Short mmCIF file of C-alpha atoms and ligand atoms in Angstrom, two decimals:
data_model
loop_
_atom_site.label_atom_id
_atom_site.label_comp_id
_atom_site.label_asym_id
_atom_site.label_seq_id
_atom_site.Cartn_x
_atom_site.Cartn_y
_atom_site.Cartn_z
CA MET A 1 -40.27 229.25 69.32
CA THR A 2 -38.01 229.09 66.10
CA ALA A 3 -34.49 227.94 66.80
CA LYS A 4 -31.78 230.28 66.16
CA ILE A 5 -29.52 228.18 63.42
CA ILE A 6 -25.78 227.35 64.74
CA ASP A 7 -23.81 228.25 61.81
CA GLY A 8 -20.96 225.65 61.42
CA LYS A 9 -19.37 227.17 58.47
CA GLN A 10 -18.89 230.63 60.36
CA VAL A 11 -17.66 228.81 63.56
CA ALA A 12 -15.28 226.79 61.41
CA GLN A 13 -14.07 229.69 59.65
CA ASP A 14 -13.37 231.54 63.11
CA ILE A 15 -11.31 228.58 64.52
CA ARG A 16 -9.34 228.48 61.02
CA ALA A 17 -8.64 232.09 61.40
CA GLU A 18 -7.28 231.25 65.04
CA ILE A 19 -5.18 228.39 63.54
CA LYS A 20 -3.78 230.22 60.84
CA ILE A 21 -1.98 232.94 63.11
CA ARG A 22 -0.71 230.32 65.16
CA ILE A 23 0.94 228.57 62.17
CA GLU A 24 2.35 231.52 60.93
CA GLN A 25 4.09 232.05 64.38
CA LEU A 26 5.25 228.69 63.85
CA LYS A 27 6.70 229.08 60.30
CA ALA A 28 8.44 232.21 61.62
CA ARG A 29 10.35 229.58 63.87
CA GLU A 30 11.05 227.48 60.41
CA ILE A 31 8.69 224.62 61.84
CA THR A 32 5.78 223.90 59.27
CA PRO A 33 3.13 221.58 60.37
CA GLY A 34 2.69 218.56 58.34
CA LEU A 35 -0.18 215.95 57.89
CA GLY A 36 0.54 212.43 56.15
CA VAL A 37 -2.71 211.18 54.50
CA ILE A 38 -3.17 207.60 53.37
CA LEU A 39 -6.07 206.57 51.21
CA VAL A 40 -6.54 203.22 49.79
CA GLY A 41 -8.78 202.12 47.15
CA ASP A 42 -11.18 204.42 45.06
CA ASP A 43 -14.62 204.84 47.40
CA PRO A 44 -15.59 208.06 46.00
CA ALA A 45 -16.83 209.23 49.37
CA SER A 46 -13.37 208.79 50.94
CA ARG A 47 -11.79 210.21 47.92
CA SER A 48 -13.59 213.49 48.33
CA TYR A 49 -12.88 213.65 52.11
CA VAL A 50 -9.34 213.13 51.46
CA THR A 51 -9.44 216.13 48.61
CA ALA A 52 -11.09 218.34 50.80
CA LYS A 53 -8.64 217.77 53.77
CA GLU A 54 -5.74 218.20 51.39
CA GLU A 55 -7.23 221.43 50.26
CA ALA A 56 -7.82 222.71 53.67
CA CYS A 57 -4.11 222.09 54.62
CA ARG A 58 -2.87 223.97 51.50
CA GLU A 59 -5.28 226.77 52.12
CA ILE A 60 -4.11 227.07 56.13
CA GLY A 61 -0.41 226.41 55.35
CA ILE A 62 -0.18 223.16 56.47
CA PHE A 63 2.24 220.70 54.31
CA SER A 64 0.56 217.59 53.42
CA ASP A 65 2.15 214.43 52.12
CA ASP A 66 -0.59 212.83 50.31
CA ASN A 67 -0.43 208.86 49.44
CA ARG A 68 -3.14 207.35 47.19
CA LEU A 69 -2.74 203.72 46.99
CA PRO A 70 -4.44 201.15 44.86
CA ALA A 71 -7.20 198.77 46.41
CA SER A 72 -4.91 195.77 46.12
CA THR A 73 -2.21 197.46 48.65
CA SER A 74 -1.16 194.98 51.16
CA GLN A 75 -1.38 195.30 55.11
CA LYS A 76 2.55 195.08 55.31
CA ASP A 77 2.78 197.91 52.66
CA ILE A 78 0.30 200.30 54.60
CA VAL A 79 2.24 199.69 57.96
CA ALA A 80 5.50 200.17 56.08
CA LEU A 81 4.22 203.79 55.00
CA VAL A 82 2.66 204.71 58.60
CA ASN A 83 5.89 203.60 59.99
CA ARG A 84 8.16 205.66 57.63
CA MET A 85 5.73 208.63 58.29
CA ASN A 86 6.13 207.94 62.11
CA ASN A 87 9.92 208.58 61.26
CA ASP A 88 9.44 211.46 59.07
CA SER A 89 10.15 214.86 61.47
CA ARG A 90 8.13 216.68 58.60
CA ILE A 91 5.09 214.98 59.35
CA HIS A 92 3.28 215.58 62.70
CA GLY A 93 -0.08 214.04 61.99
CA ILE A 94 -0.95 211.03 60.34
CA LEU A 95 -4.26 210.17 58.96
CA VAL A 96 -5.52 206.55 57.57
CA GLN A 97 -8.65 207.34 55.94
CA LEU A 98 -11.46 204.94 56.74
CA PRO A 99 -13.11 202.52 55.65
CA LEU A 100 -10.26 200.68 54.31
CA PRO A 101 -10.87 197.85 51.68
CA LYS A 102 -12.12 194.44 53.03
CA HIS A 103 -8.78 192.60 53.05
CA LEU A 104 -6.97 194.98 55.18
CA ASN A 105 -6.97 195.32 59.31
CA GLU A 106 -8.15 198.66 60.12
CA SER A 107 -7.43 198.42 63.70
CA GLU A 108 -4.26 197.19 63.15
CA ALA A 109 -3.66 199.93 60.46
CA LEU A 110 -4.61 202.55 63.19
CA ARG A 111 -2.67 201.25 65.86
CA SER A 112 0.25 201.29 63.71
CA VAL A 113 0.10 205.27 64.01
CA ILE A 114 2.51 206.14 66.94
CA PRO A 115 -0.06 207.96 69.26
CA GLU A 116 1.98 211.37 69.16
CA LYS A 117 1.01 211.49 65.58
CA ASP A 118 -2.61 210.34 66.03
CA VAL A 119 -4.22 213.66 64.76
CA ASP A 120 -7.37 211.41 64.37
CA GLY A 121 -7.49 210.39 67.94
CA PHE A 122 -8.66 206.87 67.27
CA HIS A 123 -5.45 205.13 68.80
CA PRO A 124 -6.19 203.25 72.01
CA VAL A 125 -3.79 205.31 73.89
CA ASN A 126 -5.43 208.58 72.98
CA VAL A 127 -9.16 207.07 73.44
CA GLY A 128 -7.84 205.99 76.89
CA LYS A 129 -6.29 209.58 77.93
CA MET A 130 -9.65 210.73 76.50
CA VAL A 131 -11.81 208.84 79.16
CA ILE A 132 -9.56 209.51 82.05
CA GLY A 133 -9.40 213.16 81.16
CA GLU A 134 -5.70 213.59 80.40
CA LYS A 135 -4.69 215.80 77.51
CA CYS A 136 -4.82 213.90 74.23
CA PHE A 137 -5.61 214.12 70.54
CA LEU A 138 -9.41 214.66 70.93
CA PRO A 139 -11.37 212.77 67.73
CA CYS A 140 -12.23 215.44 65.46
CA THR A 141 -16.15 215.37 64.92
CA PRO A 142 -16.85 215.16 68.63
CA HIS A 143 -14.52 217.78 69.35
CA GLY A 144 -16.27 219.82 66.47
CA VAL A 145 -19.60 219.43 68.35
CA VAL A 146 -18.21 220.61 71.69
CA GLN A 147 -16.53 223.44 70.11
CA LEU A 148 -20.17 224.42 68.19
CA LEU A 149 -21.67 224.32 71.63
CA ALA A 150 -19.33 226.26 73.65
CA ARG A 151 -18.83 229.09 71.14
CA SER A 152 -22.67 229.39 70.54
CA GLY A 153 -22.40 230.09 74.16
CA VAL A 154 -24.54 227.02 75.50
CA LYS A 155 -24.21 226.43 79.17
CA ILE A 156 -22.81 222.49 79.02
CA SER A 157 -21.81 222.48 82.88
CA GLY A 158 -25.05 221.17 84.80
CA SER A 159 -26.92 220.45 81.71
CA HIS A 160 -28.51 216.96 80.55
CA VAL A 161 -27.09 215.93 77.30
CA VAL A 162 -28.60 212.89 75.63
CA VAL A 163 -26.29 211.53 72.86
CA VAL A 164 -28.37 209.40 70.36
CA GLY A 165 -25.72 206.86 68.96
CA ARG A 166 -22.87 204.82 70.51
CA SER A 167 -20.17 204.59 67.70
CA ASN A 168 -16.53 204.87 68.56
CA ILE A 169 -16.09 207.78 66.32
CA VAL A 170 -19.00 209.97 67.23
CA GLY A 171 -21.29 208.73 70.05
CA LYS A 172 -19.05 207.08 72.67
CA PRO A 173 -16.36 210.10 72.50
CA VAL A 174 -18.72 212.75 72.48
CA ALA A 175 -20.52 211.46 75.40
CA ASN A 176 -16.83 210.98 77.17
CA MET A 177 -15.77 214.65 76.43
CA LEU A 178 -19.24 216.02 78.05
CA LEU A 179 -19.11 214.12 81.16
CA GLN A 180 -15.47 215.10 82.14
CA LYS A 181 -15.28 217.34 85.21
CA LYS A 182 -13.65 220.43 82.82
CA GLU A 183 -14.42 223.45 81.15
CA ASN A 184 -17.23 222.94 78.14
CA ALA A 185 -18.14 219.81 79.95
CA ASN A 186 -19.54 218.59 83.54
CA ALA A 187 -23.08 217.55 81.83
CA THR A 188 -24.83 214.71 83.20
CA VAL A 189 -25.07 212.34 79.96
CA THR A 190 -27.27 209.84 78.83
CA ILE A 191 -26.27 207.40 75.88
CA CYS A 192 -29.41 206.09 73.64
CA HIS A 193 -28.99 203.66 71.08
CA THR A 194 -30.62 200.66 69.17
CA GLY A 195 -30.94 198.64 72.52
CA THR A 196 -32.81 201.64 74.06
CA LYS A 197 -36.53 201.02 74.70
CA ASP A 198 -38.19 204.46 74.48
CA ILE A 199 -35.61 207.10 72.90
CA GLY A 200 -38.15 209.83 73.52
CA TYR A 201 -38.46 209.32 76.92
CA PHE A 202 -34.77 210.27 77.45
CA THR A 203 -34.51 212.82 74.88
CA ARG A 204 -37.79 214.82 76.44
CA GLN A 205 -35.73 215.41 79.48
CA ALA A 206 -32.45 216.64 77.60
CA ASP A 207 -31.43 220.24 77.54
CA ILE A 208 -29.00 219.28 74.92
CA VAL A 209 -29.65 216.24 72.27
CA ILE A 210 -26.73 215.08 69.82
CA VAL A 211 -27.93 212.90 67.37
CA ALA A 212 -25.30 210.74 65.43
CA ALA A 213 -27.44 207.52 64.43
CA GLY A 214 -26.90 207.84 60.66
CA ARG A 215 -31.01 207.46 59.85
CA PRO A 216 -33.07 210.43 58.82
CA LYS A 217 -35.79 211.66 61.16
CA THR A 218 -34.49 209.88 64.32
CA LEU A 219 -35.25 212.87 66.27
CA THR A 220 -38.76 214.11 65.93
CA ALA A 221 -40.61 217.39 67.70
CA GLY A 222 -42.40 215.03 69.92
CA MET A 223 -39.20 213.90 71.57
CA VAL A 224 -37.67 217.11 72.35
CA LYS A 225 -38.75 219.94 75.05
CA ASP A 226 -39.03 223.58 74.23
CA GLY A 227 -35.89 225.38 74.20
CA VAL A 228 -33.93 222.14 73.67
CA VAL A 229 -30.42 222.68 71.84
CA VAL A 230 -29.93 220.09 69.09
CA ILE A 231 -26.59 219.10 67.42
CA ASP A 232 -27.39 216.88 64.43
CA VAL A 233 -24.44 215.04 63.28
CA GLY A 234 -25.99 212.72 60.54
CA VAL A 235 -25.18 212.87 57.06
CA ASN A 236 -27.78 211.05 54.87
CA ARG A 237 -28.33 211.09 50.93
CA ILE A 238 -31.96 210.74 50.46
CA GLU A 239 -33.34 211.08 46.69
CA ASP A 240 -34.41 214.03 45.32
CA LYS A 241 -35.27 214.17 41.59
CA THR A 242 -35.25 218.04 41.84
CA LYS A 243 -31.37 217.87 42.11
CA LYS A 244 -29.05 217.50 39.34
CA SER A 245 -27.28 214.69 41.35
CA GLY A 246 -30.29 212.88 42.28
CA PHE A 247 -30.24 213.13 46.03
CA ARG A 248 -29.70 215.93 48.79
CA LEU A 249 -28.26 215.67 52.13
CA VAL A 250 -30.26 215.42 55.20
CA GLY A 251 -29.25 214.94 58.74
CA ASP A 252 -30.78 212.53 61.35
CA VAL A 253 -33.25 215.28 62.94
CA ASP A 254 -36.36 216.27 61.41
CA PHE A 255 -35.24 219.82 60.93
CA GLU A 256 -38.38 221.62 60.04
CA SER A 257 -40.65 220.35 62.87
CA VAL A 258 -37.65 220.27 65.52
CA LYS A 259 -36.41 223.88 64.70
CA GLU A 260 -39.95 225.03 65.76
CA LYS A 261 -39.25 223.87 69.39
CA ALA A 262 -35.47 224.07 69.77
CA SER A 263 -33.55 227.21 70.96
CA LEU A 264 -30.53 226.51 68.94
CA ILE A 265 -30.20 223.93 66.21
CA THR A 266 -27.40 222.67 63.60
CA PRO A 267 -28.39 222.26 59.94
CA VAL A 268 -27.30 219.54 57.79
CA PRO A 269 -25.15 220.59 55.64
CA GLY A 270 -23.65 223.53 57.13
CA GLY A 271 -23.60 222.49 60.91
CA VAL A 272 -20.93 219.76 62.09
CA GLY A 273 -19.76 219.05 58.87
CA PRO A 274 -17.30 221.96 58.45
CA MET A 275 -16.11 221.53 62.04
CA THR A 276 -14.55 217.86 61.31
CA ILE A 277 -11.90 219.06 59.06
CA THR A 278 -11.03 222.17 61.02
CA MET A 279 -10.60 220.28 64.28
CA LEU A 280 -8.19 217.94 62.07
CA LEU A 281 -6.13 220.96 61.03
CA TYR A 282 -6.29 222.17 65.00
CA ASN A 283 -4.74 218.84 65.90
CA THR A 284 -2.26 218.84 63.43
CA LEU A 285 -1.20 222.19 64.58
CA GLU A 286 -1.13 220.90 68.32
CA SER A 287 1.04 218.14 67.36
CA ALA A 288 3.77 220.22 65.66
CA CYS A 289 3.76 222.45 68.65
CA ASN A 290 4.24 219.24 70.72
CA PHE A 291 7.16 218.46 68.69
CA ALA A 292 8.96 221.66 68.65
CA SER A 293 8.61 221.99 72.45
CA ARG A 294 10.15 218.77 72.97
P1 NAP B 1 -22.64 204.26 63.02
O1 NAP B 1 -21.16 203.86 63.27
O2 NAP B 1 -23.45 203.82 62.25
O3 NAP B 1 -23.25 204.30 64.35
C1 NAP B 1 -24.46 204.83 64.51
C2 NAP B 1 -24.92 204.87 66.02
O4 NAP B 1 -26.34 204.99 66.26
C3 NAP B 1 -25.23 203.37 66.57
O5 NAP B 1 -24.68 203.19 67.87
C4 NAP B 1 -26.39 202.82 66.34
O6 NAP B 1 -26.71 201.75 67.34
C5 NAP B 1 -27.22 204.33 66.55
N1 NAP B 1 -28.48 204.03 66.00
C6 NAP B 1 -28.91 203.77 64.76
N2 NAP B 1 -29.91 203.97 64.42
C7 NAP B 1 -30.45 204.30 65.84
C8 NAP B 1 -31.85 204.68 65.82
N3 NAP B 1 -32.94 204.57 65.07
N4 NAP B 1 -32.20 205.00 67.29
C9 NAP B 1 -31.21 204.76 68.33
N5 NAP B 1 -29.91 204.58 67.93
C10 NAP B 1 -29.45 204.16 66.79
O7 NAP B 1 -22.32 205.75 62.62
P2 NAP B 1 -21.37 206.92 63.31
O8 NAP B 1 -20.00 206.78 62.37
O9 NAP B 1 -21.39 207.23 64.56
O10 NAP B 1 -22.18 208.28 62.19
C11 NAP B 1 -23.43 208.68 62.48
C12 NAP B 1 -23.84 209.38 61.38
O11 NAP B 1 -22.84 210.76 61.60
C13 NAP B 1 -23.84 209.13 60.11
O12 NAP B 1 -24.78 209.79 59.51
C14 NAP B 1 -22.57 209.65 59.41
O13 NAP B 1 -22.49 209.73 58.08
C15 NAP B 1 -22.61 210.90 60.24
N6 NAP B 1 -21.12 211.33 60.61
C16 NAP B 1 -20.62 212.57 60.13
C17 NAP B 1 -19.62 213.35 60.17
C18 NAP B 1 -19.37 214.68 59.97
O14 NAP B 1 -18.14 215.24 59.94
N7 NAP B 1 -20.44 215.40 59.61
C19 NAP B 1 -18.68 212.45 60.96
C20 NAP B 1 -18.88 211.17 61.33
C21 NAP B 1 -20.02 210.73 61.05
P3 NAP B 1 -25.98 200.49 67.89
O15 NAP B 1 -24.90 200.84 68.28
O16 NAP B 1 -27.16 199.77 68.82
O17 NAP B 1 -25.93 199.74 66.52
#
């Protein structure tokens, strides 16, 4: 069997088209969704993520309040800026780009965003609501993974999902979202990590494997059963002298071998990646709707 490729770019485009229609409807009521963005320092990867987020906002019609601050910015100044945005009625979502420079306290910065504007879904109030199955802002990458599965027609309910990775931004939330007794969920979920003795023992039993380990070839063909659905969250740079940049991006899955056994698989790039910003736009729109209905 050679897997069908899940086209993340296409799914992201479809969702963005839906978001755009809803934004136009809001604008007809003189409400423009707004996203406040805070980038501290000059980490090149963070800078390019923030630029991509700002461009996506512009394209779809979301107002973005961009704040690029020097690496020397104090904790007090960041919290003051977040507070200004917390109280700014033009801004419905606030994003503090991580990682922050080492002298800053990330969790304090994230907690200073009021949960009602926490469109990244990282505030403990939103994390707690997600775990107990209440309506909240879902973190963007895991929500994108669930949307990829659902919109590819994958039956999640009753499936055995194995998640490889237990980070707070991907592994734990995606596992939590998929085990809820809800639509696009209701799976039996196993989580593997570096303390798991034999990851293949678990992944070979999985109907769906989600890999978010940050290591190339974490999942190989011998670790999956025929017909498995594979979602590769990983983004790793590996040296490639044939490229002008000197590197290429690969995921955490040994794509070439696993695709021969899987029924569906995401590529890297072009799988989960395009979904993350899309779900941020979605959360910002949802927040604007929430504020409008207050
Ligand atoms: P992270 O914070 O480094 O967490 C990695 C997790 O994987 C940890 O729980 C770690 O286990 C586990 N792990 C690492 N190596 C493993 C192995 N060999 N076997 C089993 N488990 C292993 O990473 P993250 O933030 O979750 O990100 C994961 C990957 O997704 C990265 O490549 C990142 O770049 C990518 N990512 C992509 C997007 C996107 O938009 N496409 C968004 C976020 C992240 P321990 O807990 O035991 O250390």
